[in-house]
Amino acid sequence: MIELIIQEDAVAEGPREIAEIMAAAPDEAWRRVPDEQLLLIDTPEGRIAVELSSVLGQDHVEQIKLLSRAGYYEGLSFYRVIEGFVAQGGDHTDDHPKGKARTSLEAEFEEKLPEGTVFTTLGVRDGYAAEVGFVGGMPAGRDASTGTSWLAHCTGAFAFGRNNGPDTASTEFYITLQPQRYLDRNLTVFGRVLSGMDVVQAAPRGVIDQDPETDDFSERLMIDSFRLAADLPEEERPAYEVMNTESDTFAELIEARKARPSAFFIYRPGHVDLCQMTIPTRTVEAEDN
Amino acid sequence: MIELIIQEDAVAEGPREIAEIMAAAPDEAWRRVPDEQLLLIDTPEGRIAVELSSVLGQDHVEQIKLLSRAGYYEGLSFYRVIEGFVAQGGDHTDDHPKGKARTSLEAEFEEKLPEGTVFTTLGVRDGYAAEVGFVGGMPAGRDASTGTSWLAHCTGAFAFGRNNGPDTASTEFYITLQPQRYLDRNLTVFGRVLSGMDVVQAAPRGVIDQDPETDDFSERLMIDSFRLAADLPEEERPAYEVMNTESDTFAELIEARKARPSAFFIYRPGHVDLCQMTIPTRTVEAEDN
């Protein structure tokens, strides 16, 4: 009983609970994802919505926009889905008829941030990076000794695969099913899944063989369409809002996730992992567009 | 080119790659999961195999064995499945006809290890625990200042839910869909999923209302059977082997996951998270039983 009384005191004096903070968040704490940065992957099992990075990995973002607008991915599939690792999509045969225009990209594994870009630090120690936080609304690492930053492989990271050489990414993308932070600075992450991770998690597992004789086409999650919201008629564009990671509300959420003031917690961690620091996302009604 | 040459030198002198270590693992590096500790949850979508802890959380282990043997979970479901969080199963109505014998358990959130128990340290810094490693083949934390250890909420952790009081767990179990380390020392983890996480990840998301009028029974992942391997006829018992986390092979795997000697890696992390340190698991043919 004494323990419970101490907890209640802690709640009264400590940070607000997450639900309270969210309920009190002002409109300015939210930002609308621009239609040009919103990628919509439609599958028979539902939609996967991805925000493309506006700061890091911009050559990769440009490439996927070109591919999207060429209809490159439509009719392709998630052909390599490994439980607990990644769901990889694109052309597993390497001879897609629309693929002639594709080019390999120079790696954007880590980059100097453009002047004026805010890096919102999480303020915790981390085994994979000197510093962790958020850039352009996405989880990121930073190393002051090199002056570089990179987007992190948390769950739902959107990136291009590559061959053994660093500058070999071209069209095959993957979505991480679990945090894979050891891949940071080894591949270019350039987006983040906003919704539809349930669709990705339910994709049939397997690795499709390049030999069509042994392919099991009936089992793959297919890509019906792969479009930027900007390329849809205006009335069909979904409106996603993501919490601004530079807002006071997000700063307060960081503290609440470290402190866990809810009475449910017996042990309060005083820490939050980068990949555990949820970035709130919501859809708003079409009339608010 | 120079970069590649440096990498090859590093490979030649550094740790072996993961595939090489696995291929060379002696039989003694593996342990058979005892039939008494192997829980098999069969659903229409496939089997989820869980190893029950042999060291920590033993009152919880005893309770789930009793419930399993009473047929308590059969015909129940995963009724609370939240994307990126947990899949919770059991009786959502709180009035299960077989539930009269159930009792609330005292918390086993953190415990002193029995004399002679090995804690295999991972040797990395961690935000959630003073020390992390493995106890009885499962990921765990330890705090020398309290002398206590606990099983960690990595993906596939098997635990009982509870109400607000610490000693309120009884029958409702959950499986984590992602690492949830902030729950460590707040709930009792007493097992780990060995296979079938793809089944859990594909479970329909939702929270079933307690009001039968609004329940959507057609959508839940149902539990057809929930049995210990020891309670099956001998010829039906699957043989799971898990790498012994106290073996030299596992120690070498830890170093390889930190160093990532494969030529694929441009940046080598020099670190591995507790929940990223895969514990190899395999099934062996029935004739080896």
Coordinates of C-alpha atoms in Angstrom, one line a residue:
Chain A
M1 CA 0.0 0.0 0.0
I2 CA 2.9 2.4 0.8
E3 CA 4.2 1.7 -2.7
L4 CA 1.0 2.8 -4.3
I5 CA 0.9 6.0 -2.3
I6 CA 4.4 6.8 -3.4
Q7 CA 3.3 6.2 -7.0
E8 CA 0.4 8.6 -6.8
D9 CA 2.7 11.3 -5.4
A10 CA 5.1 10.8 -8.3
V11 CA 2.2 11.1 -10.8
A12 CA 1.0 14.3 -9.2
E13 CA 4.4 16.0 -9.3
G14 CA 5.9 14.3 -12.4
P15 CA 5.3 14.5 -16.1
R16 CA 1.8 14.2 -17.5
E17 CA 0.7 10.8 -18.9
I18 CA 1.0 10.2 -22.7
A19 CA -2.8 10.2 -23.2
E20 CA -3.1 13.6 -21.5
I21 CA -0.3 15.1 -23.5
M22 CA -1.9 13.9 -26.7
A23 CA -5.3 15.2 -25.8
A24 CA -3.8 18.6 -25.1
A25 CA -1.7 18.8 -28.2
P26 CA -2.3 22.0 -30.2
D27 CA -2.9 21.9 -33.9
E28 CA 0.6 23.5 -34.4
A29 CA 2.1 20.3 -33.0
W30 CA 1.0 18.4 -36.1
R31 CA 2.3 18.8 -39.7
R32 CA 0.5 17.6 -42.8
V33 CA 2.6 15.2 -44.9
P34 CA 3.0 16.9 -48.3
D35 CA 1.3 15.0 -51.2
E36 CA 4.7 15.0 -53.0
Q37 CA 6.2 13.1 -50.1
L38 CA 3.4 10.6 -49.5
L39 CA 3.8 7.2 -51.2
L40 CA 0.8 4.9 -51.3
I41 CA 1.5 1.2 -52.0
D42 CA -1.8 -0.6 -52.6
T43 CA -2.0 -4.3 -52.2
P44 CA -4.9 -6.8 -52.2
E45 CA -4.6 -6.9 -48.4
G46 CA -4.6 -3.1 -47.9
R47 CA -2.7 0.1 -48.2
I48 CA 0.8 0.8 -47.0
A49 CA 1.5 4.6 -46.6
V50 CA 5.1 5.8 -46.6
E51 CA 6.4 9.2 -45.9
L52 CA 9.4 10.0 -48.0
S53 CA 12.2 11.9 -46.4
S54 CA 12.5 15.6 -47.1
V55 CA 16.0 16.0 -45.8
L56 CA 18.3 12.9 -46.0
G57 CA 18.6 10.5 -49.0
Q58 CA 17.2 12.9 -51.5
D59 CA 18.7 11.2 -54.6
H60 CA 17.0 8.0 -53.5
V61 CA 13.7 9.9 -53.0
E62 CA 14.0 11.4 -56.5
Q63 CA 14.6 7.9 -58.0
I64 CA 11.6 6.3 -56.3
K65 CA 9.4 9.2 -57.5
L66 CA 10.6 8.6 -61.1
L67 CA 10.0 4.9 -60.8
S68 CA 6.6 5.5 -59.2
R69 CA 5.6 7.9 -62.0
A70 CA 6.8 5.4 -64.7
G71 CA 4.5 2.7 -63.1
Y72 CA 7.6 0.6 -62.5
Y73 CA 6.3 -1.2 -59.4
E74 CA 2.7 -1.9 -60.5
G75 CA 2.2 -5.7 -60.9
L76 CA 5.4 -6.5 -59.0
S77 CA 5.5 -8.0 -55.5
F78 CA 7.1 -8.4 -52.1
Y79 CA 9.3 -11.3 -53.2
R80 CA 11.6 -11.6 -50.2
V81 CA 9.9 -11.5 -46.8
I82 CA 11.9 -12.9 -43.9
E83 CA 10.3 -13.1 -40.5
G84 CA 11.7 -10.6 -38.1
F85 CA 13.9 -9.0 -40.7
V86 CA 12.5 -7.2 -43.8
A87 CA 9.9 -7.3 -46.6
Q88 CA 11.6 -6.6 -49.9
G89 CA 9.7 -5.6 -53.0
G90 CA 10.3 -4.9 -56.6
D91 CA 11.5 -6.9 -59.6
H92 CA 13.0 -10.2 -58.5
T93 CA 13.8 -11.2 -62.1
D94 CA 16.1 -8.3 -62.8
D95 CA 14.6 -8.0 -66.3
H96 CA 11.6 -5.8 -65.8
P97 CA 10.5 -4.3 -69.1
K98 CA 10.2 -0.9 -67.6
G99 CA 13.5 -1.2 -65.8
K100 CA 15.8 0.0 -68.6
A101 CA 15.8 3.6 -67.4
R102 CA 16.9 2.6 -64.0
T103 CA 20.3 3.6 -62.8
S104 CA 22.4 2.7 -59.8
L105 CA 22.6 5.4 -57.1
E106 CA 25.5 6.7 -55.2
A107 CA 25.2 5.8 -51.6
E108 CA 23.6 8.3 -49.2
F109 CA 24.4 6.2 -46.1
E110 CA 25.4 9.3 -44.0
E111 CA 25.3 12.9 -44.9
K112 CA 26.0 16.4 -43.6
L113 CA 22.7 18.0 -42.8
P114 CA 21.7 21.1 -44.8
E115 CA 22.3 24.4 -43.0
G116 CA 19.5 25.2 -40.6
T117 CA 18.2 21.6 -40.3
V118 CA 17.2 20.7 -36.8
F119 CA 18.4 17.5 -35.1
T120 CA 16.1 16.9 -32.2
T121 CA 18.1 14.8 -29.7
L122 CA 16.5 12.0 -27.8
G123 CA 19.1 12.6 -25.0
V124 CA 19.8 8.9 -24.3
R125 CA 22.8 6.7 -24.7
D126 CA 22.7 4.3 -27.6
G127 CA 25.0 1.5 -28.7
Y128 CA 24.8 2.1 -32.4
A129 CA 25.3 5.9 -32.7
A130 CA 27.1 8.6 -30.8
E131 CA 23.8 10.5 -30.7
V132 CA 20.2 9.6 -31.6
G133 CA 17.1 11.8 -32.3
F134 CA 14.9 13.0 -35.2
V135 CA 15.6 14.7 -38.5
G136 CA 12.6 15.8 -40.6
G137 CA 10.3 13.8 -38.4
M138 CA 12.1 10.5 -38.7
P139 CA 14.4 8.6 -36.3
A140 CA 18.0 9.3 -37.0
G141 CA 21.6 9.0 -35.8
R142 CA 24.3 11.6 -35.7
D143 CA 28.1 11.5 -35.2
A144 CA 29.7 14.8 -34.3
S145 CA 33.1 13.5 -35.1
T146 CA 32.2 13.0 -38.8
G147 CA 29.5 15.7 -38.9
T148 CA 27.1 13.3 -40.5
S149 CA 23.6 12.1 -39.9
W150 CA 21.5 9.2 -41.2
L151 CA 18.0 7.8 -40.9
A152 CA 17.8 4.8 -38.6
H153 CA 16.5 1.3 -39.3
C154 CA 13.6 1.3 -36.8
T155 CA 10.5 -0.8 -37.6
G156 CA 8.9 0.5 -40.8
A157 CA 12.1 2.1 -42.2
F158 CA 11.8 2.4 -46.0
A159 CA 15.1 1.8 -47.9
F160 CA 16.7 0.5 -51.0
G161 CA 18.6 -2.8 -51.0
R162 CA 21.9 -3.1 -52.7
N163 CA 24.6 -5.6 -53.8
N164 CA 28.0 -5.8 -52.2
G165 CA 29.3 -2.5 -53.5
P166 CA 28.1 0.7 -51.7
D167 CA 26.8 2.4 -54.9
T168 CA 24.6 -0.4 -56.2
A169 CA 21.1 0.5 -55.1
S170 CA 18.6 1.0 -57.9
T171 CA 15.0 -0.2 -57.6
E172 CA 14.5 -2.9 -55.0
F173 CA 13.1 -1.5 -51.8
Y174 CA 12.6 -3.0 -48.4
I175 CA 10.6 -2.3 -45.2
T176 CA 12.0 -3.4 -41.9
L177 CA 9.7 -5.7 -39.9
Q178 CA 11.7 -5.2 -36.7
P179 CA 14.5 -2.7 -35.7
Q180 CA 17.7 -3.5 -37.6
R181 CA 19.9 -0.8 -36.3
Y182 CA 23.1 -2.7 -37.3
L183 CA 22.2 -1.8 -40.9
D184 CA 22.5 1.9 -40.2
R185 CA 25.1 3.6 -42.4
N186 CA 25.2 0.5 -44.6
L187 CA 22.1 1.2 -46.7
T188 CA 20.2 4.4 -47.4
V189 CA 16.9 4.7 -45.5
F190 CA 14.8 7.4 -47.1
G191 CA 11.3 7.0 -45.7
R192 CA 9.1 5.7 -43.0
V193 CA 5.9 3.7 -43.0
L194 CA 3.0 5.8 -41.5
S195 CA 0.3 3.1 -41.7
G196 CA -0.2 -0.4 -43.0
M197 CA 2.5 -2.1 -41.0
D198 CA -0.1 -4.8 -40.3
V199 CA -0.3 -5.4 -44.0
V200 CA 3.4 -5.8 -44.3
Q201 CA 3.6 -8.0 -41.2
A202 CA 1.0 -10.3 -42.6
A203 CA 2.8 -10.7 -46.0
P204 CA 3.5 -14.3 -46.8
R205 CA 7.1 -15.2 -45.8
G206 CA 9.5 -16.6 -48.3
V207 CA 12.2 -15.8 -50.8
I208 CA 11.1 -16.2 -54.4
D209 CA 13.6 -18.1 -56.5
Q210 CA 14.8 -16.4 -59.7
D211 CA 13.9 -19.6 -61.5
P212 CA 10.3 -19.2 -62.7
E213 CA 9.9 -23.0 -62.5
T214 CA 10.1 -22.9 -58.8
D215 CA 8.4 -19.6 -58.1
D216 CA 5.2 -19.8 -56.1
F217 CA 3.4 -16.8 -57.6
S218 CA 0.2 -17.5 -55.7
E219 CA 1.9 -16.8 -52.4
R220 CA 3.4 -13.3 -52.8
L221 CA 1.9 -10.1 -51.6
M222 CA 1.3 -8.2 -54.9
I223 CA 1.6 -4.5 -55.6
D224 CA -1.5 -3.3 -57.3
S225 CA -0.5 0.3 -57.4
F226 CA 2.5 2.4 -56.2
R227 CA 1.7 6.1 -56.5
L228 CA 2.5 9.4 -54.9
A229 CA -0.5 11.1 -53.4
A230 CA 0.3 14.1 -55.6
D231 CA -0.4 12.0 -58.7
L232 CA -4.0 11.1 -57.5
P233 CA -7.0 13.2 -58.2
E234 CA -7.2 15.8 -55.3
E235 CA -10.3 14.2 -53.8
E236 CA -8.6 10.8 -53.5
R237 CA -5.5 12.0 -51.6
P238 CA -5.5 10.8 -48.1
A239 CA -4.5 13.5 -45.5
Y240 CA -1.9 12.2 -43.1
E241 CA -0.7 14.2 -40.2
V242 CA 2.4 13.4 -38.2
M243 CA 3.5 15.0 -35.0
N244 CA 6.2 17.6 -35.5
T245 CA 9.2 16.2 -33.8
E246 CA 10.5 19.7 -33.2
S247 CA 7.3 20.7 -31.2
D248 CA 7.0 21.2 -27.5
T249 CA 4.4 18.4 -27.5
F250 CA 6.9 15.9 -28.9
A251 CA 9.5 17.0 -26.3
E252 CA 7.0 16.3 -23.6
L253 CA 6.1 12.9 -25.1
I254 CA 9.8 12.0 -25.0
E255 CA 10.0 12.8 -21.3
A256 CA 6.8 10.9 -20.6
R257 CA 8.0 7.8 -22.4
K258 CA 11.1 7.8 -20.3
A259 CA 9.4 8.5 -17.1
R260 CA 6.2 6.3 -17.6
P261 CA 4.2 8.2 -15.0
S262 CA 1.1 5.9 -15.4
A263 CA 0.1 4.2 -12.2
F264 CA 0.5 0.9 -14.1
F265 CA 4.3 1.1 -13.9
I266 CA 6.0 -0.4 -10.9
Y267 CA 9.4 0.1 -12.3
R268 CA 10.0 3.3 -14.3
P269 CA 12.7 2.9 -16.9
G270 CA 14.0 6.5 -17.1
H271 CA 15.0 5.7 -20.7
V272 CA 13.5 5.2 -24.1
D273 CA 15.1 3.6 -27.1
L274 CA 15.2 5.4 -30.4
C275 CA 13.0 2.8 -32.1
Q276 CA 10.6 2.8 -29.1
M277 CA 9.9 6.5 -29.4
T278 CA 6.6 6.4 -31.3
I279 CA 6.0 9.4 -33.6
P280 CA 2.2 10.0 -33.5
T281 CA 0.4 9.8 -36.8
R282 CA -3.2 10.4 -37.7
T283 CA -5.4 10.7 -40.8
V284 CA -7.7 13.7 -41.0
E285 CA -11.0 13.9 -42.9
A286 CA -11.1 14.9 -46.5
E287 CA -12.9 18.1 -45.8
D288 CA -9.9 19.3 -43.8
N289 CA -7.6 19.0 -46.8
Chain B
M1 CA 38.8 0.0 -54.3
I2 CA 41.1 0.8 -51.4
E3 CA 38.1 0.5 -49.1
L4 CA 37.4 -3.0 -50.4
I5 CA 41.0 -4.1 -49.8
I6 CA 40.8 -2.9 -46.3
Q7 CA 37.6 -4.8 -45.8
E8 CA 39.2 -8.0 -47.0
D9 CA 42.1 -7.7 -44.7
A10 CA 39.7 -7.1 -41.8
V11 CA 37.8 -10.3 -42.7
A12 CA 41.0 -12.3 -42.9
E13 CA 42.1 -11.3 -39.5
G14 CA 38.8 -10.7 -37.7
P15 CA 36.0 -12.9 -36.5
R16 CA 34.4 -15.6 -38.7
E17 CA 31.2 -14.8 -40.4
I18 CA 27.9 -16.0 -38.8
A19 CA 27.3 -18.6 -41.5
E20 CA 30.7 -20.1 -41.0
I21 CA 30.3 -20.2 -37.2
M22 CA 26.9 -21.9 -37.6
A23 CA 28.2 -24.5 -40.0
A24 CA 31.0 -25.4 -37.6
A25 CA 28.8 -25.5 -34.5
P26 CA 29.4 -28.8 -32.6
D27 CA 26.4 -30.8 -31.4
E28 CA 27.3 -29.9 -27.8
A29 CA 26.5 -26.2 -28.7
W30 CA 22.8 -27.2 -29.0
R31 CA 20.4 -28.2 -26.3
R32 CA 17.1 -30.0 -26.8
V33 CA 14.1 -28.1 -25.3
P34 CA 12.6 -30.5 -22.7
D35 CA 9.1 -31.7 -23.6
E36 CA 7.8 -30.4 -20.2
Q37 CA 9.0 -26.8 -21.2
L38 CA 7.7 -26.8 -24.7
L39 CA 4.3 -25.2 -25.2
L40 CA 2.5 -25.7 -28.5
I41 CA -0.3 -23.3 -29.4
D42 CA -2.1 -24.5 -32.5
T43 CA -4.3 -22.1 -34.5
P44 CA -6.0 -22.5 -37.8
E45 CA -3.1 -20.5 -39.3
G46 CA -0.3 -22.6 -37.9
R47 CA 1.6 -23.5 -34.8
I48 CA 3.2 -21.2 -32.3
A49 CA 6.0 -23.0 -30.3
V50 CA 7.0 -21.4 -26.9
E51 CA 9.8 -22.5 -24.7
L52 CA 8.9 -22.0 -21.0
S53 CA 11.6 -20.6 -18.8
S54 CA 13.4 -23.1 -16.6
V55 CA 14.9 -20.5 -14.2
L56 CA 13.0 -17.3 -13.8
G57 CA 9.2 -16.9 -13.3
Q58 CA 8.7 -20.4 -12.1
D59 CA 5.3 -19.8 -10.4
H60 CA 4.0 -18.4 -13.7
V61 CA 5.4 -21.5 -15.5
E62 CA 3.6 -23.8 -13.1
Q63 CA 0.3 -21.8 -13.5
I64 CA 0.4 -22.0 -17.3
K65 CA 1.1 -25.8 -17.2
L66 CA -1.9 -26.3 -14.9
L67 CA -4.1 -24.2 -17.2
S68 CA -2.8 -26.0 -20.3
R69 CA -3.5 -29.4 -18.6
A70 CA -7.0 -28.2 -17.7
G71 CA -7.7 -27.4 -21.3
Y72 CA -8.3 -23.8 -20.2
Y73 CA -7.2 -22.0 -23.4
E74 CA -8.7 -24.3 -26.0
G75 CA -11.4 -22.5 -28.0
L76 CA -10.3 -19.2 -26.7
S77 CA -8.5 -16.6 -28.9
F78 CA -6.1 -13.8 -29.3
Y79 CA -8.6 -11.1 -28.5
R80 CA -6.3 -8.0 -28.2
V81 CA -3.7 -7.6 -30.9
I82 CA -2.2 -4.2 -31.3
E83 CA 0.1 -3.5 -34.3
G84 CA 3.7 -3.1 -33.1
F85 CA 2.9 -4.0 -29.5
V86 CA 1.5 -7.3 -28.3
A87 CA -0.9 -10.2 -29.2
Q88 CA -2.8 -11.0 -26.0
G89 CA -4.8 -14.2 -25.6
G90 CA -7.1 -15.9 -23.2
D91 CA -10.6 -15.3 -22.0
H92 CA -11.7 -11.7 -22.7
T93 CA -15.0 -12.2 -21.0
D94 CA -13.6 -12.9 -17.6
D95 CA -16.2 -15.7 -17.0
H96 CA -14.6 -18.7 -18.6
P97 CA -16.4 -21.8 -17.2
K98 CA -13.0 -23.5 -16.6
G99 CA -11.6 -20.4 -15.0
K100 CA -12.9 -21.0 -11.4
A101 CA -9.6 -22.7 -10.4
R102 CA -7.5 -19.8 -11.5
T103 CA -5.7 -17.8 -8.9
S104 CA -3.8 -14.5 -9.1
L105 CA 0.0 -14.9 -8.9
E106 CA 2.5 -13.0 -6.9
A107 CA 4.7 -10.9 -9.2
E108 CA 8.0 -12.4 -10.4
F109 CA 9.2 -9.2 -12.1
E110 CA 12.8 -9.6 -10.9
E111 CA 14.4 -12.3 -8.9
K112 CA 17.6 -13.5 -7.4
L113 CA 19.1 -16.2 -9.5
P114 CA 19.4 -19.7 -7.9
E115 CA 22.9 -20.6 -6.8
G116 CA 25.0 -21.7 -9.7
T117 CA 22.9 -20.2 -12.5
V118 CA 25.0 -18.7 -15.3
F119 CA 24.3 -15.2 -16.5
T120 CA 26.0 -14.9 -19.9
T121 CA 26.7 -11.2 -20.3
L122 CA 26.4 -9.6 -23.7
G123 CA 29.0 -7.1 -22.8
V124 CA 27.3 -4.0 -24.2
R125 CA 25.8 -0.9 -22.7
D126 CA 22.1 -0.8 -22.5
G127 CA 19.6 2.0 -21.6
Y128 CA 17.1 -0.2 -19.8
A129 CA 19.3 -2.3 -17.6
A130 CA 22.6 -2.1 -15.8
E131 CA 23.7 -5.3 -17.5
V132 CA 22.1 -7.5 -20.2
G133 CA 22.7 -11.1 -21.3
F134 CA 21.1 -14.5 -21.2
V135 CA 19.7 -16.7 -18.5
G136 CA 18.5 -20.2 -19.2
G137 CA 18.8 -19.5 -22.9
M138 CA 16.6 -16.4 -22.9
P139 CA 17.5 -12.6 -23.1
A140 CA 17.6 -11.1 -19.6
G141 CA 18.7 -8.1 -17.6
R142 CA 20.5 -7.9 -14.3
D143 CA 21.2 -5.3 -11.7
A144 CA 24.1 -5.9 -9.4
S145 CA 22.9 -3.3 -7.0
T146 CA 19.7 -5.3 -6.3
G147 CA 21.1 -8.7 -7.1
T148 CA 18.1 -9.4 -9.3
S149 CA 17.6 -10.6 -12.9
W150 CA 14.6 -10.7 -15.2
L151 CA 13.7 -11.9 -18.6
A152 CA 13.5 -9.1 -21.2
H153 CA 10.7 -8.0 -23.5
C154 CA 12.3 -8.8 -26.8
T155 CA 10.2 -9.8 -29.7
G156 CA 8.4 -13.1 -28.9
A157 CA 8.6 -12.7 -25.2
F158 CA 5.8 -14.7 -23.5
A159 CA 4.3 -13.2 -20.4
F160 CA 1.1 -12.8 -18.4
G161 CA -0.8 -9.5 -18.5
R162 CA -2.0 -8.0 -15.3
N163 CA -4.3 -5.2 -13.8
N164 CA -2.9 -2.2 -12.0
G165 CA -1.7 -4.1 -8.9
P166 CA 1.6 -6.0 -9.2
D167 CA 0.1 -9.4 -8.0
T168 CA -2.8 -9.6 -10.4
A169 CA -1.6 -11.8 -13.2
S170 CA -3.7 -15.0 -13.6
T171 CA -4.5 -16.4 -17.1
E172 CA -4.3 -13.8 -19.8
F173 CA -1.0 -14.1 -21.7
Y174 CA 0.7 -12.0 -24.3
I175 CA 3.4 -12.3 -26.9
T176 CA 5.4 -9.2 -27.9
L177 CA 5.3 -8.2 -31.6
Q178 CA 8.2 -5.8 -31.2
P179 CA 10.8 -5.2 -28.4
Q180 CA 9.0 -3.5 -25.5
R181 CA 11.9 -3.3 -23.1
Y182 CA 10.2 -0.5 -21.0
L183 CA 7.9 -3.3 -19.7
D184 CA 10.8 -5.1 -18.2
R185 CA 10.4 -5.5 -14.4
N186 CA 6.7 -4.5 -14.8
L187 CA 5.3 -7.8 -15.9
T188 CA 6.6 -11.4 -15.6
V189 CA 8.1 -12.8 -18.8
F190 CA 8.4 -16.5 -18.5
G191 CA 9.0 -17.9 -22.0
R192 CA 10.1 -17.2 -25.5
V193 CA 8.5 -18.0 -28.9
L194 CA 10.8 -20.5 -30.8
S195 CA 8.8 -20.6 -34.0
G196 CA 5.5 -19.3 -35.4
M197 CA 6.1 -15.5 -35.0
D198 CA 4.8 -15.2 -38.6
V199 CA 1.5 -16.7 -37.3
V200 CA 1.4 -14.2 -34.5
Q201 CA 2.4 -11.2 -36.7
A202 CA -0.4 -12.1 -39.1
A203 CA -3.1 -12.3 -36.4
P204 CA -6.0 -9.9 -37.1
R205 CA -5.5 -6.6 -35.2
G206 CA -8.1 -5.4 -32.9
V207 CA -9.4 -5.3 -29.3
I208 CA -12.5 -7.3 -28.7
D209 CA -15.1 -5.5 -26.8
Q210 CA -16.4 -7.3 -23.7
D211 CA -19.9 -6.6 -25.0
P212 CA -20.9 -9.7 -27.1
E213 CA -23.1 -7.5 -29.2
T214 CA -20.2 -5.7 -30.6
D215 CA -17.7 -8.6 -30.7
D216 CA -16.5 -9.6 -34.1
F217 CA -15.9 -13.2 -33.5
S218 CA -15.1 -14.1 -37.1
E219 CA -12.0 -11.9 -37.0
R220 CA -10.0 -13.3 -34.1
L221 CA -7.1 -15.8 -34.3
M222 CA -8.5 -18.8 -32.5
I223 CA -6.7 -21.2 -30.2
D224 CA -7.5 -24.7 -31.3
S225 CA -5.2 -26.4 -28.8
F226 CA -2.7 -25.3 -26.2
R227 CA -0.7 -28.2 -25.0
L228 CA 2.7 -29.1 -23.5
A229 CA 4.7 -31.4 -25.8
A230 CA 5.0 -33.7 -22.8
D231 CA 1.2 -34.3 -23.0
L232 CA 1.3 -35.4 -26.6
P233 CA 1.9 -39.0 -27.7
E234 CA 5.7 -39.4 -28.0
E235 CA 5.6 -39.7 -31.7
E236 CA 3.8 -36.3 -32.1
R237 CA 6.3 -34.3 -30.0
P238 CA 8.3 -31.9 -32.1
A239 CA 12.0 -31.8 -31.3
Y240 CA 13.2 -28.2 -30.9
E241 CA 16.9 -27.5 -30.4
V242 CA 18.1 -24.1 -29.2
M243 CA 21.7 -23.0 -29.2
N244 CA 23.1 -23.2 -25.7
T245 CA 23.8 -19.5 -24.8
E246 CA 26.5 -20.7 -22.5
S247 CA 28.4 -22.4 -25.4
D248 CA 31.6 -21.2 -27.0
T249 CA 29.7 -21.1 -30.3
F250 CA 27.2 -18.6 -28.9
A251 CA 30.0 -16.5 -27.5
E252 CA 31.6 -16.4 -31.0
L253 CA 28.2 -15.5 -32.5
I254 CA 27.9 -12.5 -30.2
E255 CA 31.3 -11.2 -31.3
A256 CA 30.4 -11.8 -35.0
R257 CA 27.1 -9.9 -34.6
K258 CA 29.0 -7.0 -33.1
A259 CA 31.8 -7.0 -35.7
R260 CA 29.8 -7.9 -38.8
P261 CA 32.8 -9.2 -40.7
S262 CA 30.8 -9.9 -43.9
A263 CA 32.1 -8.0 -46.9
F264 CA 28.6 -6.5 -47.3
F265 CA 29.2 -4.2 -44.4
I266 CA 30.7 -0.8 -45.1
Y267 CA 30.2 0.5 -41.6
R268 CA 30.7 -2.1 -38.8
P269 CA 28.6 -1.3 -35.7
G270 CA 30.9 -2.8 -33.0
H271 CA 27.7 -3.4 -31.0
V272 CA 24.7 -5.6 -30.8
D273 CA 21.4 -4.8 -29.0
L274 CA 20.1 -7.5 -26.6
C275 CA 16.9 -8.0 -28.7
Q276 CA 19.0 -8.2 -31.9
M277 CA 21.1 -11.0 -30.6
T278 CA 19.3 -13.9 -32.3
I279 CA 19.4 -17.2 -30.4
P280 CA 19.6 -19.9 -33.1
T281 CA 16.7 -22.5 -33.1
R282 CA 16.1 -25.5 -35.2
T283 CA 13.8 -28.5 -35.4
V284 CA 15.3 -32.0 -35.7
E285 CA 13.7 -35.0 -37.4
A286 CA 11.5 -37.3 -35.3
E287 CA 14.0 -40.2 -35.6
D288 CA 16.5 -38.2 -33.6
N289 CA 14.1 -38.0 -30.7

